[in-house]
Tab-separated table of C-alpha atoms and ligand atoms in Angstrom:
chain	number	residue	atom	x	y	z
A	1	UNK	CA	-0.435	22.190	-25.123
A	2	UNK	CA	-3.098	20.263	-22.866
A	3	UNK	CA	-3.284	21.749	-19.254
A	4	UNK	CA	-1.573	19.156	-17.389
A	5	UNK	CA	1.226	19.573	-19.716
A	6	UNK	CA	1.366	23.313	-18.881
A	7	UNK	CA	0.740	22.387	-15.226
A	8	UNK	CA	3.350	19.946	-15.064
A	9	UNK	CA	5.736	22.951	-16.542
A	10	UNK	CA	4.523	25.258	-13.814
A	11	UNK	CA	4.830	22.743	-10.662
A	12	UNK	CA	8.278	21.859	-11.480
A	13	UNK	CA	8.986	25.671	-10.760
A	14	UNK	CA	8.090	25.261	-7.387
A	15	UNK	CA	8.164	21.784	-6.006
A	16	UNK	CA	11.128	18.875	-6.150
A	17	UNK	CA	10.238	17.453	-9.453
A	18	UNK	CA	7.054	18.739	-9.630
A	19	UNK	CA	5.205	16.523	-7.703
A	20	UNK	CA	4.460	16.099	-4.129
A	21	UNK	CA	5.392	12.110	-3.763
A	22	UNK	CA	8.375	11.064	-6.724
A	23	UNK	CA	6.057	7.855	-8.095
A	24	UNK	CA	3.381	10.181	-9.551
A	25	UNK	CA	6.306	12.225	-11.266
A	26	UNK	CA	6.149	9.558	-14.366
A	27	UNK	CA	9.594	8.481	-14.090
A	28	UNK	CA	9.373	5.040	-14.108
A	29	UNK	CA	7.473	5.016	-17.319
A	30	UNK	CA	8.424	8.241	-19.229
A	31	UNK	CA	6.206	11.110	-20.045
A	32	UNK	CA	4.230	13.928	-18.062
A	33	UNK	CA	2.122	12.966	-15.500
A	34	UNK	CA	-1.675	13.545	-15.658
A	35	UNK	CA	-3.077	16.197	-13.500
A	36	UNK	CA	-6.777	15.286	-11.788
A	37	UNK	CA	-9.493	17.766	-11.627
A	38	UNK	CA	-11.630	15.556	-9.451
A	39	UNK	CA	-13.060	12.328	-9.454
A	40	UNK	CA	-16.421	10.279	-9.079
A	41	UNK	CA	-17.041	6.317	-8.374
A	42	UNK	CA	-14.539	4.442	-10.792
A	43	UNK	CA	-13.262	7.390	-12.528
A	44	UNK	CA	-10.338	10.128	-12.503
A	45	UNK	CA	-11.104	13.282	-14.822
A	46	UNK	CA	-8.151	15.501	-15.974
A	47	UNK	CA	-7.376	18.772	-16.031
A	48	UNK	CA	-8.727	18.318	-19.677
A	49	UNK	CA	-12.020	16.720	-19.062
A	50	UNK	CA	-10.713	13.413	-20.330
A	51	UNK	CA	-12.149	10.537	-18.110
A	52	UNK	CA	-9.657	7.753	-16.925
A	53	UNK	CA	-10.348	4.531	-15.392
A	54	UNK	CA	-8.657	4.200	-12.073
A	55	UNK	CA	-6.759	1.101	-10.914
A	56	UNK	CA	-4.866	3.272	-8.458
A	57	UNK	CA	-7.273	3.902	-6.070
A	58	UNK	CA	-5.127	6.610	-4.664
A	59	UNK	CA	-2.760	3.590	-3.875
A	60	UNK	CA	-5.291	2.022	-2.075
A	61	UNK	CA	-7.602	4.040	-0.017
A	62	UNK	CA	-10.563	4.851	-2.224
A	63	UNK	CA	-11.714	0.584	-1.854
A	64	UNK	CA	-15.499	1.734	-2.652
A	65	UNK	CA	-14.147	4.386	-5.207
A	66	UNK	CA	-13.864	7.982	-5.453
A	67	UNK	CA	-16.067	10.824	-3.904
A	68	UNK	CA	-18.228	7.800	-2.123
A	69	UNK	CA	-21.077	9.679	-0.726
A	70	UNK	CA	-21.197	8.539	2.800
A	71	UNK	CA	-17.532	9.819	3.831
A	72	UNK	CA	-18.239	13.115	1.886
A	73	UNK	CA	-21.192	13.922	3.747
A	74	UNK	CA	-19.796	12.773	7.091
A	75	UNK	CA	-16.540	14.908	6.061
A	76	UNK	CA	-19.161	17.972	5.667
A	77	UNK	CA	-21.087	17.290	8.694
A	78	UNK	CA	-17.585	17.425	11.048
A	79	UNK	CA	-15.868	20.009	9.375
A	80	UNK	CA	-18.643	22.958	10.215
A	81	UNK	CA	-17.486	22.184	14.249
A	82	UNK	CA	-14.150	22.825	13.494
A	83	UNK	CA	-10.991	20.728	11.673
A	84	UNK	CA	-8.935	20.386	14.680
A	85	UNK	CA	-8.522	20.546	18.525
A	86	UNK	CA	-5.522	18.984	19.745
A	87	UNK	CA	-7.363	18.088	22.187
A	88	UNK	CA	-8.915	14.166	22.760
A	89	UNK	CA	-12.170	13.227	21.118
A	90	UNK	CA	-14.864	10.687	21.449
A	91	UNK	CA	-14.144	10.007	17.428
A	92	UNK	CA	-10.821	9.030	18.347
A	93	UNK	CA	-12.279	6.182	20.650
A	94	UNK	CA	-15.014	5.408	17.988
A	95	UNK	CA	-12.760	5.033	15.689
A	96	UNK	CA	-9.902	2.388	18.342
A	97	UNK	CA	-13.016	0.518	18.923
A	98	UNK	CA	-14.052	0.039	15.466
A	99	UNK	CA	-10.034	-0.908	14.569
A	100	UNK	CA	-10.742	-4.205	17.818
A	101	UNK	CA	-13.623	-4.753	16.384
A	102	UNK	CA	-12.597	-5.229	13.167
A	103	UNK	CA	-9.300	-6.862	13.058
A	104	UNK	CA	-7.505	-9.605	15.659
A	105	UNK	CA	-5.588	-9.683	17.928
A	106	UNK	CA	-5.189	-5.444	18.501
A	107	UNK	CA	-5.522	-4.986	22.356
A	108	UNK	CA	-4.118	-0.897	21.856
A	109	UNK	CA	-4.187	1.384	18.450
A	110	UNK	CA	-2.543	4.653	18.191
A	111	UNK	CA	-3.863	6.604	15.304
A	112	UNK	CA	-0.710	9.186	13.520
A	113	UNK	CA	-1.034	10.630	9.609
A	114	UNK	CA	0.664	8.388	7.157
A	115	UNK	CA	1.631	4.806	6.782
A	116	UNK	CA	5.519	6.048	7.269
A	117	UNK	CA	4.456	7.224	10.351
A	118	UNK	CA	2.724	3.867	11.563
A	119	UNK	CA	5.914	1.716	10.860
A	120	UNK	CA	8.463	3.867	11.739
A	121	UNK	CA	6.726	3.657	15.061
A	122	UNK	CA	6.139	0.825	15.203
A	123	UNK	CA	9.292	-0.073	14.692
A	124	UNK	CA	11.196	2.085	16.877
A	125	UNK	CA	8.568	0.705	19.798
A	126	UNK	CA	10.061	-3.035	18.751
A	127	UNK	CA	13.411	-1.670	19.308
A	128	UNK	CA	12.344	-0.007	22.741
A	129	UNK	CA	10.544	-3.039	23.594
A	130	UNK	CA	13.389	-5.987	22.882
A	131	UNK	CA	16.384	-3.574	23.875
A	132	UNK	CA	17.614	-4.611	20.398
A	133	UNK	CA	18.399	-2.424	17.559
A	134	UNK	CA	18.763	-4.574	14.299
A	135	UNK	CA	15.445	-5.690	12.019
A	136	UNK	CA	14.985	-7.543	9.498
A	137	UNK	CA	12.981	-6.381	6.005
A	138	UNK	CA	12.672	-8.055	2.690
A	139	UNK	CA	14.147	-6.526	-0.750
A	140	UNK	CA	11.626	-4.866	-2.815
A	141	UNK	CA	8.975	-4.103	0.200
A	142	UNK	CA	8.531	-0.632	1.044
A	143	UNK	CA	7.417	0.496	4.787
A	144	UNK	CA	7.279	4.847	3.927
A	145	UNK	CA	10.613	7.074	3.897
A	146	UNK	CA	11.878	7.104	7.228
A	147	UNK	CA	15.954	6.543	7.134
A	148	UNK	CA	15.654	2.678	8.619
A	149	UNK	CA	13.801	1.385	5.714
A	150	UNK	CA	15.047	3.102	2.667
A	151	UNK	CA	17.667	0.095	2.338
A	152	UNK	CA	16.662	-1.897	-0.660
A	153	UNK	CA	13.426	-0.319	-0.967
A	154	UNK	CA	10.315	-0.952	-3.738
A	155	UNK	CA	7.901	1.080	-4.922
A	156	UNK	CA	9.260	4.903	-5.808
A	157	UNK	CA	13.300	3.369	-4.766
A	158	UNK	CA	12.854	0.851	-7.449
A	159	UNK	CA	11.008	2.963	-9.617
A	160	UNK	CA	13.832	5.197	-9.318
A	161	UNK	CA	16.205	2.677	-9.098
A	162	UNK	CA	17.740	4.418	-5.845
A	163	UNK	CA	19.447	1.547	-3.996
A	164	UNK	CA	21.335	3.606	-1.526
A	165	UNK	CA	19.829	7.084	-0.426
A	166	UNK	CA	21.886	10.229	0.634
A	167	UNK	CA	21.175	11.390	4.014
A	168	UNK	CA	20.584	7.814	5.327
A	169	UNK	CA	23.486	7.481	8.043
A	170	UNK	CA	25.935	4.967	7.358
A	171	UNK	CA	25.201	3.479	11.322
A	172	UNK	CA	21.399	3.500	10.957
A	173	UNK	CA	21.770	1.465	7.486
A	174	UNK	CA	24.233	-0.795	9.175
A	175	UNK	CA	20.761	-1.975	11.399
A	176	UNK	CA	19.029	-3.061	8.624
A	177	UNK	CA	19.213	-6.455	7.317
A	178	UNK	CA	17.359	-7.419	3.922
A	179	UNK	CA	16.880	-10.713	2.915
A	180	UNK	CA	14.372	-12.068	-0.249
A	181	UNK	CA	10.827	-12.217	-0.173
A	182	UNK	CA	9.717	-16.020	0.748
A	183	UNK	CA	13.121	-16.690	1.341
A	184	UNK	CA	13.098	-18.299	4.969
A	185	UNK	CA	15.790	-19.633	4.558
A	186	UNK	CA	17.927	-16.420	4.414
A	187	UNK	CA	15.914	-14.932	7.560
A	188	UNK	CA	17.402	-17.680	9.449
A	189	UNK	CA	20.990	-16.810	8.280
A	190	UNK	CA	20.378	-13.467	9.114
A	191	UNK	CA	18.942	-14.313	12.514
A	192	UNK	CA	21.591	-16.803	13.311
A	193	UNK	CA	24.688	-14.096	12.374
A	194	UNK	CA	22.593	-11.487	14.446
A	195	UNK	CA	22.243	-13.639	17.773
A	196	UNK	CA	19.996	-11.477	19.963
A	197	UNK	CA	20.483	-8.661	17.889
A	198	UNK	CA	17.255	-8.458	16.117
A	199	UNK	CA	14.520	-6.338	17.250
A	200	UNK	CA	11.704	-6.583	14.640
A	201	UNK	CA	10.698	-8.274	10.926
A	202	UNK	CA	8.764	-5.817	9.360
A	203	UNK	CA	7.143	-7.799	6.076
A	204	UNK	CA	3.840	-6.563	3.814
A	205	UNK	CA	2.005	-9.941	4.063
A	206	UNK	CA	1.188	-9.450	0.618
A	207	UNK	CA	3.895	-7.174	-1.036
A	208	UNK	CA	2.427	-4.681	-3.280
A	209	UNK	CA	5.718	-2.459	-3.832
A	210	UNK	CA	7.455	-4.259	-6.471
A	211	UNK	CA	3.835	-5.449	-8.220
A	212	UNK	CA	1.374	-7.803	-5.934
A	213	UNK	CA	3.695	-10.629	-4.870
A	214	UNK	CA	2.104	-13.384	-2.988
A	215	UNK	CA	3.999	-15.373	0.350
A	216	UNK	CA	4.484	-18.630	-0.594
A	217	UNK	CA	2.749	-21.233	1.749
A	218	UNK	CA	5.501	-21.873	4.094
A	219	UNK	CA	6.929	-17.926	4.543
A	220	UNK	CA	4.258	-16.132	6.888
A	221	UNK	CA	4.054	-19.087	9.250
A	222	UNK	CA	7.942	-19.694	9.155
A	223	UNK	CA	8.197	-15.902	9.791
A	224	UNK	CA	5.809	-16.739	12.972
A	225	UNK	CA	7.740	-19.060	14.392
A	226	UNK	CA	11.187	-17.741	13.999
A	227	UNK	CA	9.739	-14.557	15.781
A	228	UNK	CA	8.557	-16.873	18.712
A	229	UNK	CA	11.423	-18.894	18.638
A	230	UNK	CA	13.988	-15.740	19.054
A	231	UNK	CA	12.174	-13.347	20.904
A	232	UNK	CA	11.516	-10.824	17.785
A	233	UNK	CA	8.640	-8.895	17.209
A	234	UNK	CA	7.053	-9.494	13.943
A	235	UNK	CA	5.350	-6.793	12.633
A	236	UNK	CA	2.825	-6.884	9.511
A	237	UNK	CA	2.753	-3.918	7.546
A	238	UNK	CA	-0.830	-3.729	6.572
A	239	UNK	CA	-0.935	-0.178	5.005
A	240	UNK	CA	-1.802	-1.465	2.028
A	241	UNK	CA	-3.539	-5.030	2.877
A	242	UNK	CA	-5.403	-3.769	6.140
A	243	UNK	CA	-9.095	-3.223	5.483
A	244	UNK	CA	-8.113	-4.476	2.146
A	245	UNK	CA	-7.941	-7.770	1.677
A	246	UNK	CA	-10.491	-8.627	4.409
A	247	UNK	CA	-12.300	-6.757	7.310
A	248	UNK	CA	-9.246	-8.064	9.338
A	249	UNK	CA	-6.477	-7.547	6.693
A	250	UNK	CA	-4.106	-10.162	6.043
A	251	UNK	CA	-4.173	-11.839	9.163
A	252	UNK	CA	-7.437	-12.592	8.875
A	253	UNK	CA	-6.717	-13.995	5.559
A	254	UNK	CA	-3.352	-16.461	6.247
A	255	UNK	CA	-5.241	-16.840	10.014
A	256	UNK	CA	-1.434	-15.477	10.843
A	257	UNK	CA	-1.027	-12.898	14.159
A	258	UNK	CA	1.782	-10.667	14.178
A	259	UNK	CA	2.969	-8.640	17.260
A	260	UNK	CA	2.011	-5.270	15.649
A	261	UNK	CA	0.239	-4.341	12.839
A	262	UNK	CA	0.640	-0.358	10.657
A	263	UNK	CA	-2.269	0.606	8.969
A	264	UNK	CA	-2.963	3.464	6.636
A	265	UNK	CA	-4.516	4.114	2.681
A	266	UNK	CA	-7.810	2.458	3.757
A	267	UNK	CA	-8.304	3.115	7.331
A	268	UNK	CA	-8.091	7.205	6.712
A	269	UNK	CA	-11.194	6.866	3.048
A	270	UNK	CA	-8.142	9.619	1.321
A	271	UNK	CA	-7.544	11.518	4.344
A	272	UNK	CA	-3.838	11.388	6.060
A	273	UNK	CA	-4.351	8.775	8.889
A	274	UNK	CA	-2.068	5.818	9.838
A	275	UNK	CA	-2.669	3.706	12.723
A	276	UNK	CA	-0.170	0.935	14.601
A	277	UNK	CA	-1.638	-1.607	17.195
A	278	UNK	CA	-1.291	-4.576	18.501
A	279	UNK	CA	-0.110	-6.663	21.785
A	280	UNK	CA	-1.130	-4.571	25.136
A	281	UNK	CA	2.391	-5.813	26.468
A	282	UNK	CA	4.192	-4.444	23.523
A	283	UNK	CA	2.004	-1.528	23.161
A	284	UNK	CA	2.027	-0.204	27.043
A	285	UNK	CA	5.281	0.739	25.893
A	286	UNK	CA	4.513	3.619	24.270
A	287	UNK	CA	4.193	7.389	25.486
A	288	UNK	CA	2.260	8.532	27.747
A	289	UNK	CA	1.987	4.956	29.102
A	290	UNK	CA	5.906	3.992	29.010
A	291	UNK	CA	8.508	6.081	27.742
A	292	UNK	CA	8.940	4.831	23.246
A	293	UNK	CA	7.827	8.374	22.512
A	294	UNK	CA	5.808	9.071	19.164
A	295	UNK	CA	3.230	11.906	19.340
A	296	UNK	CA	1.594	14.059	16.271
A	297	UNK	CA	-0.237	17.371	16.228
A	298	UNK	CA	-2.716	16.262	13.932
A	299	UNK	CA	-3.191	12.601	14.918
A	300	UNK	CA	-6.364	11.414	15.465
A	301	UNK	CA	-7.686	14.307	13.967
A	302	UNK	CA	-11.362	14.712	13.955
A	303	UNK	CA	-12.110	15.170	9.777
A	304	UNK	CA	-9.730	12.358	9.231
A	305	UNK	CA	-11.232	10.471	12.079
A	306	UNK	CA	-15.047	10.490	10.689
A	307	UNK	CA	-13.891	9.968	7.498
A	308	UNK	CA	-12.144	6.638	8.129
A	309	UNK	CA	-14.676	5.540	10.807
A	310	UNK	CA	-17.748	6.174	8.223
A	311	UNK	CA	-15.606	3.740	5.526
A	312	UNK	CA	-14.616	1.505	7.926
A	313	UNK	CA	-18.011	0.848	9.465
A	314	UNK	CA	-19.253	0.711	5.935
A	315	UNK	CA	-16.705	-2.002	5.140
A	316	UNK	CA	-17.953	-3.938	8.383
A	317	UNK	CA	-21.625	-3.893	7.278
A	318	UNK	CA	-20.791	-5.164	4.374
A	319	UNK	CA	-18.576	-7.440	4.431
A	320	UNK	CA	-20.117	-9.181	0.418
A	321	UNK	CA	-17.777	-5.932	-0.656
A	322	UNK	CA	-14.607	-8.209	-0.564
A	323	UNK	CA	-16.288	-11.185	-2.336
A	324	UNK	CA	-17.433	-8.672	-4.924
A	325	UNK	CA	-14.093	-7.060	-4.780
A	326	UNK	CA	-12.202	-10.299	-5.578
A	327	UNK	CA	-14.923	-11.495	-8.237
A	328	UNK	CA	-14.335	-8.549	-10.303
A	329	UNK	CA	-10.305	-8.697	-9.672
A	330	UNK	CA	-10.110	-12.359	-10.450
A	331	UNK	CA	-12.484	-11.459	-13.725
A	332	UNK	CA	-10.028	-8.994	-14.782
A	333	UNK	CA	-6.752	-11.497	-14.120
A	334	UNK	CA	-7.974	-13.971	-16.417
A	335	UNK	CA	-9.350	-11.453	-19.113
A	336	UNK	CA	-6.012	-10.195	-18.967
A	337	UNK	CA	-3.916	-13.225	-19.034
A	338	UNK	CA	-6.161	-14.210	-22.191
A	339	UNK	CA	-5.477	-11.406	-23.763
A	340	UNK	CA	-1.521	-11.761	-23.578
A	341	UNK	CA	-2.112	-15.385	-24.550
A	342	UNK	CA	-3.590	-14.224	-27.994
A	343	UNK	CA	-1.376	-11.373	-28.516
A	344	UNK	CA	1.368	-13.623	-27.804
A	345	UNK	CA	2.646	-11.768	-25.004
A	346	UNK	CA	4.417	-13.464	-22.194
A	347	UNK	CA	2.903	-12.247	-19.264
A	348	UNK	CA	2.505	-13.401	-15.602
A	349	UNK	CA	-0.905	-12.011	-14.042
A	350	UNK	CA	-0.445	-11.709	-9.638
A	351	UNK	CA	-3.360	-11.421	-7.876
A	352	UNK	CA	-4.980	-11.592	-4.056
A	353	UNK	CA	-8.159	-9.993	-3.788
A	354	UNK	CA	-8.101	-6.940	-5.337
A	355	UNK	CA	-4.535	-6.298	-5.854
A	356	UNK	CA	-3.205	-7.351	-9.001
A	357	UNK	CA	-0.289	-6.497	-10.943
A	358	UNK	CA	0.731	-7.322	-14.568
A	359	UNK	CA	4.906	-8.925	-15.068
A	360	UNK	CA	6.335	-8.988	-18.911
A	361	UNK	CA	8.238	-12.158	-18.145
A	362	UNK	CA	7.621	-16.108	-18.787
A	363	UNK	CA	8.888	-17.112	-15.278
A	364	UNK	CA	6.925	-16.691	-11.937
A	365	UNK	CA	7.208	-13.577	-10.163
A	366	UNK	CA	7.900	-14.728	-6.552
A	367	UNK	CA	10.012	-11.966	-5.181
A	368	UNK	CA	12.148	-8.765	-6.103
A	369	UNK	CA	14.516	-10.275	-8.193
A	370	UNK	CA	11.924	-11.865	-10.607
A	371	UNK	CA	10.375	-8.517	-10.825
A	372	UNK	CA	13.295	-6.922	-11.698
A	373	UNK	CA	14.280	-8.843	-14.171
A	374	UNK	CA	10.527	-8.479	-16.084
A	375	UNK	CA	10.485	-6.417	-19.077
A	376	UNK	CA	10.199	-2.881	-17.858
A	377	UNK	CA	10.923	-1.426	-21.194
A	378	UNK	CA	7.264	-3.518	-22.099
A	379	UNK	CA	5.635	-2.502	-18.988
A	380	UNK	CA	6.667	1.257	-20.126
A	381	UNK	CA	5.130	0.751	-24.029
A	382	UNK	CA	1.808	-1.008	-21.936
A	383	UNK	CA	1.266	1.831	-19.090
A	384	UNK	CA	1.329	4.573	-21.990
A	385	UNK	CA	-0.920	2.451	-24.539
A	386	UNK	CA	-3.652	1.774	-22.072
A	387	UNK	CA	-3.492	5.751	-20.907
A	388	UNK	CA	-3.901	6.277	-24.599
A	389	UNK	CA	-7.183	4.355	-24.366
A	390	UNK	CA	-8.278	6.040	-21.110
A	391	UNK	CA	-7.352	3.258	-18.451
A	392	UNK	CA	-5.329	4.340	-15.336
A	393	UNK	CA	-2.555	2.132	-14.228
A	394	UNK	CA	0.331	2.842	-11.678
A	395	UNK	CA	2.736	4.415	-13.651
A	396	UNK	CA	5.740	2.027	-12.676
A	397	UNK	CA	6.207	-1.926	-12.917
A	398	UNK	CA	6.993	-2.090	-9.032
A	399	UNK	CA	3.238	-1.240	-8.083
A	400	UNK	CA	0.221	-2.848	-7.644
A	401	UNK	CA	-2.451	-2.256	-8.798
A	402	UNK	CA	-5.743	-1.411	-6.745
A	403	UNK	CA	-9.156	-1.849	-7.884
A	404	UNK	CA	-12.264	-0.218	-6.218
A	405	UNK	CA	-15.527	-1.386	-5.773
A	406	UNK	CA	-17.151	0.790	-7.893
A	407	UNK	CA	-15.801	-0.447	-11.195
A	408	UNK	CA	-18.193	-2.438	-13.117
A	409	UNK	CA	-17.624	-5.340	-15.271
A	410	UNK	CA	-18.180	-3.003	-18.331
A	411	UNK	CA	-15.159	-1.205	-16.856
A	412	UNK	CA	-13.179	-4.195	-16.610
A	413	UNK	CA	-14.247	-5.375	-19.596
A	414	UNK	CA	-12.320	-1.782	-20.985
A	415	UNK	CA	-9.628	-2.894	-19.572
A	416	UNK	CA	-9.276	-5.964	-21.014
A	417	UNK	CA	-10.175	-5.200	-24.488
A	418	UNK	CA	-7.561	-2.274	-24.197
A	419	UNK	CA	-4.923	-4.845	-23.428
A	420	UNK	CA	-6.261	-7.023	-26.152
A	421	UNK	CA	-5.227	-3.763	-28.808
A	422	UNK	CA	-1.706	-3.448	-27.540
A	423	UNK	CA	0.604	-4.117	-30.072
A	424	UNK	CA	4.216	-4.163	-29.501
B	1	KE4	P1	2.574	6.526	3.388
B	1	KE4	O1	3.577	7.184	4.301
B	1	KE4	O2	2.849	6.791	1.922
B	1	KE4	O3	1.122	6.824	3.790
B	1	KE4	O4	2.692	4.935	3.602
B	1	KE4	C1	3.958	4.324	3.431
B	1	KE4	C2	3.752	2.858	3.114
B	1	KE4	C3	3.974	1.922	4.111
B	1	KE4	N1	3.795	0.600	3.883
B	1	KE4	C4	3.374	0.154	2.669
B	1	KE4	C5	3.184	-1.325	2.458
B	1	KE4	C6	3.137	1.070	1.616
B	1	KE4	O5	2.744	0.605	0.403
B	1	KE4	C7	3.317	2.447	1.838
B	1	KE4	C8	3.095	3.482	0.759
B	1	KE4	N2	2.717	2.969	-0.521
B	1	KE4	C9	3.081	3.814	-1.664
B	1	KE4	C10	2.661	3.063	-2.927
B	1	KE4	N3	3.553	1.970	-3.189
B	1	KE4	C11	2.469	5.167	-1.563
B	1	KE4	C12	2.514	5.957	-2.852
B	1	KE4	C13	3.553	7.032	-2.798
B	1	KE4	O6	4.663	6.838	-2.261
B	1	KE4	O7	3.238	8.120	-3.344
């Protein structure tokens, strides 16, 4: 039996499933899950010693790739003066002023430890800001486990195809509305039936939780004005696209400001950190300042703090790494389209920098829906055939994937000739 076989055995003993987060359980695409010794660059080594390529990039944070020397030496460096004070730090405002530096439009940033952290805040400071209690989110886009968002959920919910989760409260589900991705249309309804009732949209500019699904032209702006037009905070949820898809994220990008903007993945280089920021008139709001409470032991904390900072200020120096980042990405979208083209596979290939995502399905993949209704059973075959050949991909259809930096064309080049030997 290969060790992470056995190990997978063991941890089920002891924790829920036998993992520590359900999407790395394997579920959504059969099988045992692999368990990582450690990791360099562009590659994940098992508990075996086999080497994978890695389009997870831990979902996202590891942008320049695994182990990248910089963070591990600042990581050392902090670490020998102690791993936490509770206490402020001059880190902590190293690391706000880095965040204004870097992307628009954030007047105040409060660092906490997870991306669920940084929207449920950020929510619950909409709803203490507006006096209103309903929001809006879109079918298939994930914002972390806390109760308000676990209605029609992607990533590990549609993995798991949960579409209604004990222990949410029948009167905090009642408070969120869902409507489509790119469907502006249906935000309106919803808006319209809700008169003065809506608090908040929450939207991932660029969804990553049911694959990479791009906004259509007119949805980010529409989303804009509604917000302006109503009085409703709209809130990007950047934990994925922040320090992603550009030094400034997604706004940069679609030249689109929100209200508030969560962070997390990138901004903490593998260590727990999630950040939300944005308007000083929204933000003053918060605790100590006003009275929206949110606090955490560990935020800020200084390990986590010098580790994000020393990627971050990497990122900002060289700003050529998202060019390079969305060269090799677009390389790998057309080897990979190619490749389903000769093996006669329909395919649909979404991709925005470097998040990309692969649909079994002739029809475009614009929003939850269209996912869905993609092969899955194909997706299932494809995950376990390019594991087979030593290539990493999220193991469910409702992921993106994330590509680092550190791959090299002769990785993606693996990739793509992998694909090209998958036979159904
Ligand atoms: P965390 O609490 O997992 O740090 O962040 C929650 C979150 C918020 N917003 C977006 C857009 C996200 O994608 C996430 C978390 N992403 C998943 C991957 N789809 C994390 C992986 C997991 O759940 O194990």
């Amino acid at each position: 039996m290969n060790r992470s076989k056995y190990l997978f055995q063991e941890a089920q003993l002891h924790i829920p499933g036998g993992v520590n987060s359900p999407v790395r359980a394997f579920k959504g695409v059969g099988g045992h899950p692999i368990f990582i010794k450690k990791a360099f660059g562009a590659y994940l080594y098992d508990e075996d010693g086999k080497r994978y390529i890695d389009c997870i990039s831990s979902w996202g944070p590891m942008i320049l790739g695994h182990a990248y020397a910089p963070v591990v030496e600042a990581i050392q460096q902090q670490a020998v003066y102690g791993t936490s004070y509770g206490a402020p730090t001059q880190l902590e405002v190293q690391m706000a002023q880095l965040i204004k530096q870097m992307v628009p439009n954030i007047a105040l940033v409060r660092m906490v430890n997870s991306g669920t952290e940084a929207c449920m805040s950020a929510l619950r400071l909409a709803r203490g800001y507006t006096k209103r209690n309903k929001f809006i989110k879109f079918e298939g886009c994930y914002h972390g486990h806390a109760d308000a968002f676990l209605v029609k959920g992607g990533s590990g919910l549609a993995t798991l195809d949960i579409d209604t989760v004990p222990g949410v409260g029948t009167a905090t589900a009642a408070d969120t509305l869902t409507a489509s991705y790119n469907d502006l249309q249906g935000v309106k309804q919803l808006i319209d039936a809700h008169k003065n009732q809506v608090a908040a949209i929450i939207v991932e500019p660029v969804a990553g939780n049911m694959g990479c699904i791009l906004p259509e032209p007119h949805f980010l702006p529409g989303l804009r004005k509604l917000c302006d037009d109503e009085g409703i905070v709209l809130i990007f949820d950047e934990v994925m696209t922040g320090f992603r898809l550009a030094a400034g994220g997604a706004q940069q990008l679609y030249g689109i400001q929100a209200d508030l903007v969560t962070f997390g993945k990138v901004i903490g280089a593998g260590l727990p950190v999630g950040a939300f920021g944005g308007k000083a008139a929204i933000m003053k709001h918060i605790a100590p300042l006003g009275k929206v409470y949110q606090a955490g032991t560990l935020s800020g904390n200084p390990i986590a703090m010098v580790a994000g900072y020393t990627l971050l200020k990497n990122l900002q120096q060289h700003p050529n790494i998202y060019t390079e980042l969305a060269a090799k990405t677009d390389y790998l979208r057309h080897g990979l389209q190619l490749a389903f083209k000769q093996l006669g596979i329909p395919a649909v290939v979404n991709q925005l920098g470097s998040m990309i995502s692969v649909h079994f399905t002739a029809k475009p993949v614009n929003n939850f829906a269209d996912a869905a209704a993609c092969d899955i059973a194909l997706f299932q075959k494809y995950f376990h055939h390019m594991l087979q050949n030593g290539i990493y991909l999220p193991p469910s259809a409702f992921e993106s994937w994330f590509l680092n930096n550190a791959l090299t064309f002769a990785d993606l080049d693996e990739i793509i000739a992998a694909t090209k030997c998958f036979v159904l």
